[in-house]
Rosetta silent file (secondary structure, phi, psi, omega in degrees, C-alpha in Angstrom):
SEQUENCE: MAAVVDRDGFRVRKASLRDADDIWGIVREEGWRPNNLQLIRAYMEIAKDGWWVAEKDGKIIGCVMVYSFNETHTFLGYLIVKPEHRGKGIARALKAEADTLAADRAIVLVANEAITPMYLKWGYKKSMRSGVGKYVVTIKNIPVAEAAEFKYEIKDYSEVDWKAILDYDTTFHVIPRERVLRIWFRIEHSQTKVLLLDGKIAGYGTIMPANDGFAVSPLYGDTPEACLVLLKRLVAPLPPASPVYLTIPDSSQAGQTLLAANVDTAKQTVYGYVLETGNSPPLPKWSNAMSLISVSFCFL
SCORE:     score description
SCORE:     0.000 S_00000001
   1 L     0.000  145.916 -162.642  104.293   76.361  137.163 S_00000001
   2 L   -59.736  133.739  173.498  102.165   76.431  133.959 S_00000001
   3 L   -65.037  157.135  172.703   98.274   76.465  134.862 S_00000001
   4 E  -120.138  120.415  170.307   96.272   73.404  133.791 S_00000001
   5 E  -107.650  103.821  178.992   92.828   73.036  132.987 S_00000001
   6 E   -67.773  135.698  174.364   91.467   69.512  132.840 S_00000001
   7 L  -110.177 -170.957  166.137   88.761   68.725  130.125 S_00000001
   8 L   -82.980  112.109  158.045   86.961   65.568  129.024 S_00000001
   9 L    87.966  -14.062 -174.267   89.782   63.357  127.689 S_00000001
  10 L  -141.001  170.320  177.066   92.328   66.357  127.202 S_00000001
  11 E  -143.741  148.248 -178.173   93.922   69.254  129.119 S_00000001
  12 E  -121.385  130.503 -166.773   94.783   72.635  128.268 S_00000001
  13 E  -133.631  155.021  161.756   97.991   74.350  129.671 S_00000001
  14 E   -67.748  144.772 -176.969  100.176   77.298  129.269 S_00000001
  15 L  -100.386  162.123  175.727  103.013   76.529  126.842 S_00000001
  16 L  -123.344 -171.074  176.164  106.740   77.198  127.055 S_00000001
  17 H   -67.163  -26.243  175.892  109.636   77.541  124.675 S_00000001
  18 H   -70.734  -12.537  173.790  110.026   73.883  125.202 S_00000001
  19 H   -66.951  -32.285  178.450  106.766   73.350  123.275 S_00000001
  20 H   -13.157  -67.639 -172.462  108.321   75.034  120.167 S_00000001
  21 H   -62.668  -36.984 -163.600  109.140   72.081  118.228 S_00000001
  22 H   -80.192  -25.040  179.430  105.731   70.243  118.778 S_00000001
  23 H   -61.117  -53.716  176.115  103.836   73.543  117.999 S_00000001
  24 H   -49.527  -35.709  173.118  105.771   73.648  114.835 S_00000001
  25 H   -69.800  -28.734 -179.184  104.992   70.353  113.955 S_00000001
  26 H   -72.872  -60.336 -174.006  101.218   71.211  114.225 S_00000001
  27 H   -57.472  -34.913  170.734  101.598   74.196  112.192 S_00000001
  28 H   -81.127   -6.311  167.706  103.456   72.303  109.464 S_00000001
  29 H   -74.585  -33.847  176.704  100.983   69.507  109.318 S_00000001
  30 L   -90.740    6.712  166.870   98.274   71.887  108.745 S_00000001
  31 L    72.428   21.978 -179.100  100.092   73.432  105.979 S_00000001
  32 L   -84.668  125.917  167.336  100.289   76.974  106.896 S_00000001
  33 L  -129.443  162.763   -1.082  102.817   79.045  105.056 S_00000001
  34 L   -84.748  153.853 -167.561  104.998   80.572  105.100 S_00000001
  35 L  -172.010  146.894  179.117  106.401   79.282  108.650 S_00000001
  36 L  -160.234  159.207 -178.560  109.634   77.712  110.142 S_00000001
  37 H   -52.461  -43.060  177.549  110.700   76.785  113.588 S_00000001
  38 H   -51.233  -40.836  174.770  112.571   80.133  113.878 S_00000001
  39 H   -68.567  -46.860  170.037  109.302   81.994  113.369 S_00000001
  40 H   -60.792  -36.455  169.439  107.406   80.074  115.853 S_00000001
  41 H   -62.265  -40.319 -170.959  110.122   80.597  118.550 S_00000001
  42 H   -71.550  -31.240  177.265  110.000   84.424  117.668 S_00000001
  43 H   -67.367  -40.083 -177.317  106.148   84.431  118.049 S_00000001
  44 H   -64.774  -52.608  178.941  106.574   82.420  121.449 S_00000001
  45 H   -68.334  -28.287 -172.068  109.102   85.175  122.624 S_00000001
  46 H   -79.518  -32.663 -164.219  107.018   87.988  121.484 S_00000001
  47 L  -123.178   42.257 -166.092  104.004   86.505  123.021 S_00000001
  48 L   -51.572  -25.709 -170.500  105.780   84.919  126.008 S_00000001
  49 L  -114.857    0.794 -179.929  102.781   84.613  128.476 S_00000001
  50 L  -116.856   24.681 -177.779  100.197   83.959  125.751 S_00000001
  51 L   -99.903  143.910  177.904  100.647   80.552  124.300 S_00000001
  52 E  -136.486  151.050 -174.230   98.319   77.920  125.371 S_00000001
  53 E  -133.320  141.362  159.771   98.406   74.082  124.310 S_00000001
  54 E  -100.442  141.390  171.856   95.982   71.240  124.488 S_00000001
  55 E  -117.031  157.562 -177.296   97.061   67.566  125.394 S_00000001
  56 E  -151.829  109.532 -179.944   95.953   64.260  125.095 S_00000001
  57 L    66.614   24.797  171.477   98.032   61.395  126.332 S_00000001
  58 L    93.243  -28.881  173.241  100.947   63.474  126.861 S_00000001
  59 E   -88.419  146.064 -178.906  100.864   64.979  123.102 S_00000001
  60 E   -88.391  134.489 -175.709  100.120   68.446  122.197 S_00000001
  61 E  -125.348  -11.141  179.219   96.940   68.067  119.783 S_00000001
  62 E  -161.532  160.308 -176.177   96.255   71.800  119.718 S_00000001
  63 E  -141.898  166.057  167.273   97.637   75.383  120.284 S_00000001
  64 E  -157.913  152.079 -179.727   96.766   79.041  120.610 S_00000001
  65 E  -124.912  160.223  177.060   98.500   82.523  120.904 S_00000001
  66 E  -146.328  123.691 -174.981   97.372   85.597  122.461 S_00000001
  67 E  -132.033  110.556 -172.049   99.251   88.865  122.194 S_00000001
  68 E  -112.272  125.414 -176.552   98.180   91.913  123.947 S_00000001
  69 L   -75.356  -49.728  179.752   99.856   95.288  122.631 S_00000001
  70 L  -138.423 -160.025  176.447   98.270   97.219  125.227 S_00000001
  71 L   -81.453    7.847  176.698   95.412   97.585  127.753 S_00000001
  72 L  -117.954  -26.297 -174.533   92.923   97.939  124.954 S_00000001
  73 E  -134.319  146.269 -179.169   93.763   95.626  122.204 S_00000001
  74 E  -143.379  140.984  167.932   95.063   91.764  121.943 S_00000001
  75 E  -114.233  149.511 -157.880   95.567   90.021  118.850 S_00000001
  76 E  -120.515  129.860 -161.335   94.927   86.357  118.517 S_00000001
  77 E  -149.792  165.343  172.939   96.711   83.648  116.283 S_00000001
  78 E    44.270   43.174  168.423   97.598   80.190  115.554 S_00000001
  79 E   -83.036   99.691 -163.267   94.467   78.475  116.746 S_00000001
  80 E  -127.902  124.095  179.572   94.981   75.229  115.619 S_00000001
  81 E  -119.534  125.678  174.978   93.511   71.659  116.511 S_00000001
  82 L   -57.540  143.623 -167.987   94.891   68.706  114.776 S_00000001
  83 H   -55.678  -33.061 -174.173   92.040   67.202  112.349 S_00000001
  84 H   -69.871  -18.857 -175.269   91.649   63.810  114.116 S_00000001
  85 H  -110.421   13.413  179.309   90.740   65.645  117.267 S_00000001
  86 L   -71.733  149.366  173.933   88.312   68.251  115.892 S_00000001
  87 L    91.511    5.983 -174.461   84.698   68.358  116.829 S_00000001
  88 L  -123.123   20.910 -179.338   85.443   67.720  120.398 S_00000001
  89 L    94.054  -13.954 -163.428   85.379   71.124  122.109 S_00000001
  90 H   -58.862  -49.334 -167.480   89.132   71.500  121.942 S_00000001
  91 H   -76.348  -24.170  178.782   89.434   74.705  119.839 S_00000001
  92 H   -74.785  -28.508  179.447   86.577   76.181  122.118 S_00000001
  93 H   -75.179  -44.439  174.813   88.558   75.372  125.313 S_00000001
  94 H   -38.314  -51.635 -170.573   91.420   76.761  123.739 S_00000001
  95 H   -75.046  -34.411 -173.881   89.690   79.880  122.839 S_00000001
  96 H   -69.604  -32.160  166.582   88.165   80.115  126.411 S_00000001
  97 H   -57.081  -70.500  176.300   91.859   80.556  127.526 S_00000001
  98 H   -37.410  -48.313 -172.819   92.614   83.298  125.143 S_00000001
  99 H   -70.675  -23.637  176.052   89.657   85.170  126.168 S_00000001
 100 H   -62.587  -44.035 -171.197   90.498   84.918  129.848 S_00000001
 101 H   -78.845  -31.660  165.481   93.920   86.178  129.070 S_00000001
 102 H   -59.746  -42.002  173.439   92.434   89.143  126.918 S_00000001
 103 L    71.481 -129.714  177.017   90.277   90.173  129.772 S_00000001
 104 L   -80.604   -5.353  178.774   88.606   93.007  128.569 S_00000001
 105 L   -80.855  143.288  175.170   90.309   93.970  125.642 S_00000001
 106 E   -56.769  132.317  174.621   89.374   93.776  121.960 S_00000001
 107 E  -104.779  137.494 -173.046   90.606   90.913  120.114 S_00000001
 108 E  -125.859  139.192 -170.317   91.451   91.286  116.671 S_00000001
 109 E  -153.603  167.693 -179.721   92.565   88.401  114.132 S_00000001
 110 E  -123.689   97.472 -178.008   92.976   87.621  110.614 S_00000001
 111 E  -112.557  164.496 -171.729   90.941   84.301  109.742 S_00000001
 112 E   -92.410 -179.189 -179.325   90.650   82.534  106.452 S_00000001
 113 L   -54.726  -32.227 -162.959   87.355   81.833  104.736 S_00000001
 114 L   -75.957  -50.659 -175.608   86.777   78.497  105.837 S_00000001
 115 L   -95.641    0.272  172.837   86.801   79.252  109.563 S_00000001
 116 H   -50.676  -53.835  177.532   85.402   82.642  109.523 S_00000001
 117 H   -42.841  -46.732 -172.232   81.774   81.377  110.241 S_00000001
 118 H   -61.890  -46.356  170.533   83.080   79.699  113.277 S_00000001
 119 H   -61.771  -46.527 -163.309   84.703   83.229  114.776 S_00000001
 120 H   -77.563  -21.882  171.189   81.439   84.982  113.508 S_00000001
 121 L   -79.204   -7.345 -173.095   79.328   82.374  115.672 S_00000001
 122 L  -104.741    3.145  173.538   81.503   82.919  118.455 S_00000001
 123 L   112.937   -4.628 -179.843   80.613   86.649  118.473 S_00000001
 124 L   -68.443  167.889  163.831   83.337   88.269  116.167 S_00000001
 125 E  -142.116  158.757 -172.215   82.321   90.652  113.449 S_00000001
 126 E   -72.630  133.852  174.490   84.016   91.588  110.133 S_00000001
 127 L   -74.541  157.923  177.735   86.150   94.471  110.226 S_00000001
 128 L   -81.623   -3.649  173.595   85.459   97.303  107.776 S_00000001
 129 L   -66.550  149.254 -179.598   89.387   96.975  106.363 S_00000001
 130 L   -59.021  153.477  174.654   89.727   95.117  103.188 S_00000001
 131 L   -68.371 -173.806 -161.832   90.277   91.457  103.089 S_00000001
 132 E  -144.062  133.509  176.282   93.729   89.846  103.056 S_00000001
 133 E  -126.959  149.800 -179.788   95.290   87.302  100.799 S_00000001
 134 E  -110.668  138.872 -167.207   98.267   85.253  101.301 S_00000001
 135 E  -134.203  162.867  169.629  100.211   84.681   98.005 S_00000001
 136 E  -144.488  131.420 -175.071  103.229   82.902   96.886 S_00000001
 137 E  -139.131  130.843  176.901  104.735   84.352   93.876 S_00000001
 138 E   -83.042  107.965  178.030  107.700   83.543   91.593 S_00000001
 139 L   -61.053  111.656  174.700  108.842   87.068   90.914 S_00000001
 140 L  -128.666   -1.870  171.757  109.631   87.735   87.465 S_00000001
 141 L  -151.345  129.895 -170.493  108.584   91.274   87.138 S_00000001
 142 L  -128.844   82.376 -169.534  108.691   94.178   89.456 S_00000001
 143 L   -59.247   80.448 -168.744  107.081   97.224   87.533 S_00000001
 144 L  -130.955  114.751  158.481  109.157  100.089   88.732 S_00000001
 145 L   -34.549  137.215  168.206  111.069  102.851   86.514 S_00000001
 146 H   -66.112  -41.017  166.769  114.649  102.607   86.672 S_00000001
 147 H   -43.302  -33.346 -171.466  114.650  106.201   87.291 S_00000001
 148 H   -87.228  -18.831 -179.064  112.750  105.909   90.529 S_00000001
 149 H   -70.991  -15.676  169.878  115.146  103.481   92.082 S_00000001
 150 L   -62.784  -28.329 -170.659  117.787  106.311   92.015 S_00000001
 151 L   -63.511  -23.068 -145.487  115.756  108.421   93.979 S_00000001
 152 E  -122.064  152.557  160.669  116.028  106.235   97.089 S_00000001
 153 E  -111.845  127.743 -174.830  118.791  104.931   99.398 S_00000001
 154 E  -116.826  122.382 -172.611  118.498  101.518  101.058 S_00000001
 155 E  -131.653  151.846  159.700  120.548  100.671  104.204 S_00000001
 156 E   -63.577  138.436 -172.545  120.407   98.019  106.688 S_00000001
 157 H   -44.628  -18.851 -177.976  118.100   98.669  109.854 S_00000001
 158 H   -71.741  -23.540 -178.364  121.237   98.471  111.996 S_00000001
 159 H  -107.183   15.250 -179.989  122.764  101.661  110.160 S_00000001
 160 L  -115.029  132.573  174.510  119.448  103.617  110.594 S_00000001
 161 L   -40.400  138.392  173.577  118.407  105.549  113.881 S_00000001
 162 L   -82.810  -27.993  171.109  116.226  103.177  115.792 S_00000001
 163 H   -54.196  -48.498 -165.939  114.154  105.786  117.070 S_00000001
 164 H   -70.190  -30.453 -167.269  113.473  107.043  113.587 S_00000001
 165 H   -78.580  -37.355 -160.154  112.577  103.446  112.725 S_00000001
 166 H   -85.110  -58.884  174.157  109.994  102.997  115.611 S_00000001
 167 H   -51.969  -30.370  172.209  108.352  106.421  114.795 S_00000001
 168 H   -73.947  -35.531  173.152  108.032  105.580  111.316 S_00000001
 169 H   -61.221  -34.598  175.262  106.210  102.177  112.451 S_00000001
 170 L   -87.749   23.135  165.647  103.706  104.022  114.257 S_00000001
 171 L   -95.500  -14.508  157.274  102.601  105.822  111.295 S_00000001
 172 L   -82.617  -46.338 -168.233  101.264  102.400  110.471 S_00000001
 173 L  -122.912   99.656 -172.983  100.647  100.760  113.616 S_00000001
 174 L   -85.689   -4.830  157.203   99.800  103.739  115.832 S_00000001
 175 L   -89.368  129.248 -177.505  100.540  101.320  119.157 S_00000001
 176 L   -54.926  124.775  172.258  104.185  101.535  119.685 S_00000001
 177 L  -125.917   66.857 -176.354  105.552   97.805  119.341 S_00000001
 178 H   -63.519  -52.289 -175.373  109.419   98.240  120.049 S_00000001
 179 H   -57.194  -39.475  174.278  109.663   94.878  121.634 S_00000001
 180 H   -64.115  -35.378  169.244  108.018   93.079  118.748 S_00000001
 181 H   -71.800  -43.331 -179.933  110.380   94.684  116.246 S_00000001
 182 H   -60.784  -33.952  173.692  113.385   94.144  118.317 S_00000001
 183 H   -80.980  -40.922 -170.180  112.472   90.252  118.406 S_00000001
 184 H   -80.585  -25.483  175.043  111.284   90.164  114.434 S_00000001
 185 L   -88.824    2.553  166.576  114.313   91.926  113.212 S_00000001
 186 L  -113.302   23.824  163.987  116.732   89.699  114.706 S_00000001
 187 L   -49.664  133.093 -166.801  115.049   86.328  113.539 S_00000001
 188 L   -67.756  141.339  175.495  117.945   84.084  112.327 S_00000001
 189 L    65.097   25.974  166.505  118.697   84.480  108.600 S_00000001
 190 L   -94.349  165.098  173.527  116.405   87.481  108.421 S_00000001
 191 E  -146.475  136.320 -163.497  117.240   90.645  106.758 S_00000001
 192 E  -128.476  120.267 -175.594  115.592   94.108  107.349 S_00000001
 193 E  -118.899  132.764  175.164  116.160   97.097  104.853 S_00000001
 194 E  -102.021  130.884  178.523  115.194  100.792  105.240 S_00000001
 195 E  -102.158  127.783  173.368  114.296  102.753  102.227 S_00000001
 196 E  -113.568  142.308  179.594  115.199  106.246  102.502 S_00000001
 197 E  -130.255  117.668  176.449  114.163  109.557  100.436 S_00000001
 198 L    53.784   39.243  162.493  116.404  112.907  100.877 S_00000001
 199 L    95.148  -14.643  172.784  117.442  111.311  104.299 S_00000001
 200 E   -97.320  147.508 -177.167  114.162  110.234  105.548 S_00000001
 201 E   -77.182  134.023 -177.840  112.415  106.941  106.033 S_00000001
 202 E  -114.047  -31.604 -173.194  110.242  106.133  103.044 S_00000001
 203 E   175.279  167.227  178.090  109.485  102.460  103.906 S_00000001
 204 E  -149.086  173.041 -170.018  111.018   99.228  105.469 S_00000001
 205 E  -174.261  137.386 -179.331  110.828   95.591  104.873 S_00000001
 206 E  -117.286  142.947  167.211  111.866   92.290  106.349 S_00000001
 207 E  -135.362  135.737 -176.412  112.824   89.084  104.258 S_00000001
 208 E  -141.215  151.412  179.552  113.436   85.694  105.580 S_00000001
 209 E   -65.792  147.810 -179.168  113.754   82.160  104.666 S_00000001
 210 E  -153.442  141.768  175.990  110.484   80.324  105.109 S_00000001
 211 L    34.749 -118.180 -166.693  109.349   76.647  104.041 S_00000001
 212 L  -104.676    2.640 -171.540  110.514   76.171  100.361 S_00000001
 213 E  -144.267 -123.606 -165.328  111.037   79.880   99.502 S_00000001
 214 E  -152.815  134.997 -179.707  111.267   83.258  101.311 S_00000001
 215 E  -105.910  139.273  174.730  108.625   85.503  103.163 S_00000001
 216 E  -103.183  130.748 -177.062  108.630   89.234  102.669 S_00000001
 217 E   175.321   97.867   12.218  106.938   90.112  106.240 S_00000001
 218 E  -112.091 -179.969 -178.402  106.293   92.967  106.633 S_00000001
 219 E  -151.452   95.126  179.522  107.023   95.364  103.749 S_00000001
 220 E  -105.748  157.669  164.236  105.650   99.182  104.199 S_00000001
 221 E  -164.978  157.517 -172.956  106.277  102.074  102.266 S_00000001
 222 L   -61.252  -24.835 -175.427  104.837  105.795  101.642 S_00000001
 223 L  -140.869  179.316  168.408  103.717  105.165   98.111 S_00000001
 224 H   -70.046  -20.742 -177.050  103.267  102.178   95.698 S_00000001
 225 H   -94.402  -16.512  170.686  106.386  103.047   94.223 S_00000001
 226 H   -72.311  -37.566 -177.014  108.357  103.130   97.267 S_00000001
 227 H   -56.488  -61.261 -159.111  106.998   99.382   98.140 S_00000001
 228 H   -65.929  -30.176  174.625  108.218   98.269   94.623 S_00000001
 229 H   -63.434  -49.972  179.465  111.361   99.750   94.882 S_00000001
 230 H   -55.181  -51.962  176.583  112.106   98.260   98.280 S_00000001
 231 H   -56.790  -32.666 -174.282  110.755   94.821   97.055 S_00000001
 232 H   -77.970  -37.792  167.120  113.045   94.727   94.113 S_00000001
 233 H   -76.919  -36.091  175.780  115.993   95.316   96.163 S_00000001
 234 H   -46.788  -33.612 -178.638  114.838   92.901   98.844 S_00000001
 235 H   -91.755  -11.124 -169.822  114.442   90.029   96.323 S_00000001
 236 L   -56.411  -38.838 -175.631  117.299   90.717   94.202 S_00000001
 237 L   -93.736   25.877 -176.680  119.972   88.327   95.964 S_00000001
 238 L   -96.117  158.068  174.275  117.502   85.574   95.948 S_00000001
 239 L   -58.232  145.679  179.997  118.149   82.327   93.839 S_00000001
 240 L   -51.145  148.460  177.697  116.215   82.380   90.445 S_00000001
 241 L    62.139   15.397 -175.657  112.444   81.047   90.731 S_00000001
 242 L   -71.234  118.113  179.074  112.568   81.314   94.349 S_00000001
 243 E   -59.362  130.978  168.338  108.957   81.122   95.832 S_00000001
 244 E  -115.839  120.329 -173.270  108.159   84.475   97.695 S_00000001
 245 E   -85.200  128.140  153.788  105.334   84.466  100.251 S_00000001
 246 E  -145.956  138.767  170.702  103.315   87.796  100.982 S_00000001
 247 E   -83.890  102.636 -157.851  100.574   88.874  102.819 S_00000001
 248 E  -121.511  116.808  157.522   98.599   91.492  100.943 S_00000001
 249 E   -60.095  151.099 -173.511   95.679   93.385  101.683 S_00000001
 250 L   -74.524   -7.917  176.968   93.399   94.027   98.884 S_00000001
 251 L   -86.552  -21.730 -178.042   93.500   97.771   99.239 S_00000001
 252 L   -52.737  111.979  173.365   97.373   97.608   98.648 S_00000001
 253 H   -77.827  -32.737 -172.204   97.787   98.939   95.116 S_00000001
 254 H   -69.866  -41.584 -177.131  101.630   98.201   95.160 S_00000001
 255 H   -56.299  -41.081 -170.727  100.591   94.400   96.090 S_00000001
 256 H   -82.669  -17.426  161.722   97.776   94.251   93.388 S_00000001
 257 H   -63.570  -37.598  178.227  100.277   95.742   90.908 S_00000001
 258 H   -72.371  -37.570  163.913  102.776   93.171   91.557 S_00000001
 259 H   -51.917  -51.020  177.257  100.260   90.488   91.414 S_00000001
 260 H   -63.246  -26.204 -170.853   99.164   91.858   88.000 S_00000001
 261 L   -85.671  -13.302 -164.157  102.658   92.109   86.744 S_00000001
 262 L  -144.948   29.691 -168.457  103.315   88.339   87.607 S_00000001
 263 L   -56.384  -26.877  179.921   99.821   86.756   86.983 S_00000001
 264 L   -78.901  -25.799 -153.607  101.208   83.568   85.483 S_00000001
 265 L  -125.597  -10.669  172.720  103.453   82.930   88.419 S_00000001
 266 E  -109.495  141.510  179.508  101.532   84.121   91.450 S_00000001
 267 E  -129.168  131.668  167.612   98.881   81.968   93.412 S_00000001
 268 E   -63.056  102.968  173.226   96.505   82.857   96.146 S_00000001
 269 E   -79.956  -32.339 -161.041   97.086   80.165   99.114 S_00000001
 270 E  -155.821  136.839  179.541   94.703   81.707  101.635 S_00000001
 271 E  -137.991  135.725  179.573   92.023   84.471  101.560 S_00000001
 272 E  -154.954 -169.028 -170.114   90.614   85.999  104.737 S_00000001
 273 E  -123.564  145.057  157.961   89.022   88.607  106.739 S_00000001
 274 E   -82.248  125.029 -175.616   90.110   90.951  109.818 S_00000001
 275 E  -110.468  155.424 -173.247   87.610   89.807  112.310 S_00000001
 276 E  -158.676  151.198  173.657   87.229   91.649  115.537 S_00000001
 277 L   -97.771   -4.283 -175.279   85.141   91.700  119.117 S_00000001
 278 L  -161.391  178.857 -178.508   85.655   95.386  119.304 S_00000001
 279 L   -62.327  150.475  176.950   87.100   98.305  117.174 S_00000001
 280 L   -75.513  152.773  161.541   90.564   97.457  115.695 S_00000001
 281 L   -67.499  156.966 -166.356   93.343   99.488  116.565 S_00000001
 282 L   -74.000  132.081  176.345   94.049  102.274  114.271 S_00000001
 283 L  -131.184   77.985  171.302   96.118  101.367  111.081 S_00000001
 284 L   -42.046  -41.113  179.368   96.317  104.813  109.288 S_00000001
 285 L  -112.061   44.597  175.699   98.358  103.422  106.169 S_00000001
 286 H   -46.680  -48.788 -170.054   96.460   99.895  105.910 S_00000001
 287 H   -71.867  -17.122  170.326   96.538  100.594  102.011 S_00000001
 288 H   -95.226   11.010  174.025  100.261  101.130  102.063 S_00000001
 289 E  -101.128  120.148  173.664  101.326   97.982  103.342 S_00000001
 290 E   -70.837  -36.227  179.462  102.404   95.806  100.787 S_00000001
 291 E  -147.522  122.069 -175.777  102.929   92.884  102.962 S_00000001
 292 L   -64.913  162.418  175.465  101.749   92.466  106.573 S_00000001
 293 L   -71.817    0.506 -175.744  104.270   91.188  109.694 S_00000001
 294 L   -88.475  116.941  158.354  101.707   88.350  109.599 S_00000001
 295 L  -106.381  -10.137  175.693  102.908   84.848  108.751 S_00000001
 296 L   -89.535    2.229 -175.189  100.683   83.386  111.031 S_00000001
 297 L    67.685    0.836 -176.812   97.373   84.776  109.226 S_00000001
 298 L  -136.188   28.663 -170.337   96.140   85.903  112.745 S_00000001
 299 L  -152.971  102.582  178.082   98.681   88.247  113.717 S_00000001
 300 L   -77.855    0.000    0.000   99.347   91.949  112.517 S_00000001
């Protein structure tokens, strides 16, 4: 049975997949984009023992997600309380359960500017990494030379050696995350493509429907050119004028190049910072990530 902690006027309990629709309702009402029910279900499968919800009168009014990659690092996301229930200690109660689950692990998240002061008050500190922006772009121009495109081969991930993909992923995120990627790559209607240069992986990216458009999440490449070539291939089949959501670190040269080339059709929807209670896990190619695997904005 899911653990329950009673509070003044509400209770906090562990969530299950049966709560996915209600959690999706909270996320949708909050206006977090891009998101959809399939993504919520994927996150719940990834962090199957790490979701908590707050209830009042039998209705879910808040949620939080915690996922521990290993014995030293935990990621936190989806800490949301419905507006009409804020200021009553519910977020703090949800965070307390997250802290208990994290145990002695360092907690890392990406928080938007509006709620960053709350986390700083709770003892988090800003990471030395660059800030992160969430953008929606109607992509009209991807500035990459035509000759560059012919250098690369692009395959569906299912046609590429799985171990090679995992090895490549750990050049970006040194903590192995095979289970995360297996779940992520099979999200309904998603497509994951791998970029090859001379037979070796030079990048990979996933695109999927989300809200009123499509999310590119993640997109990694060895060079800005590789990122842009892969992005061009990922978005090529989309209907004209489709909104495309990306989560771009400030230090991503490819991301900033894309934004500059589409300045009239790119809009920043949220901006935030990497926050942590300890040292973040190493991300050696942070600046090579054109778009993070995060659509929750609190999950790298």
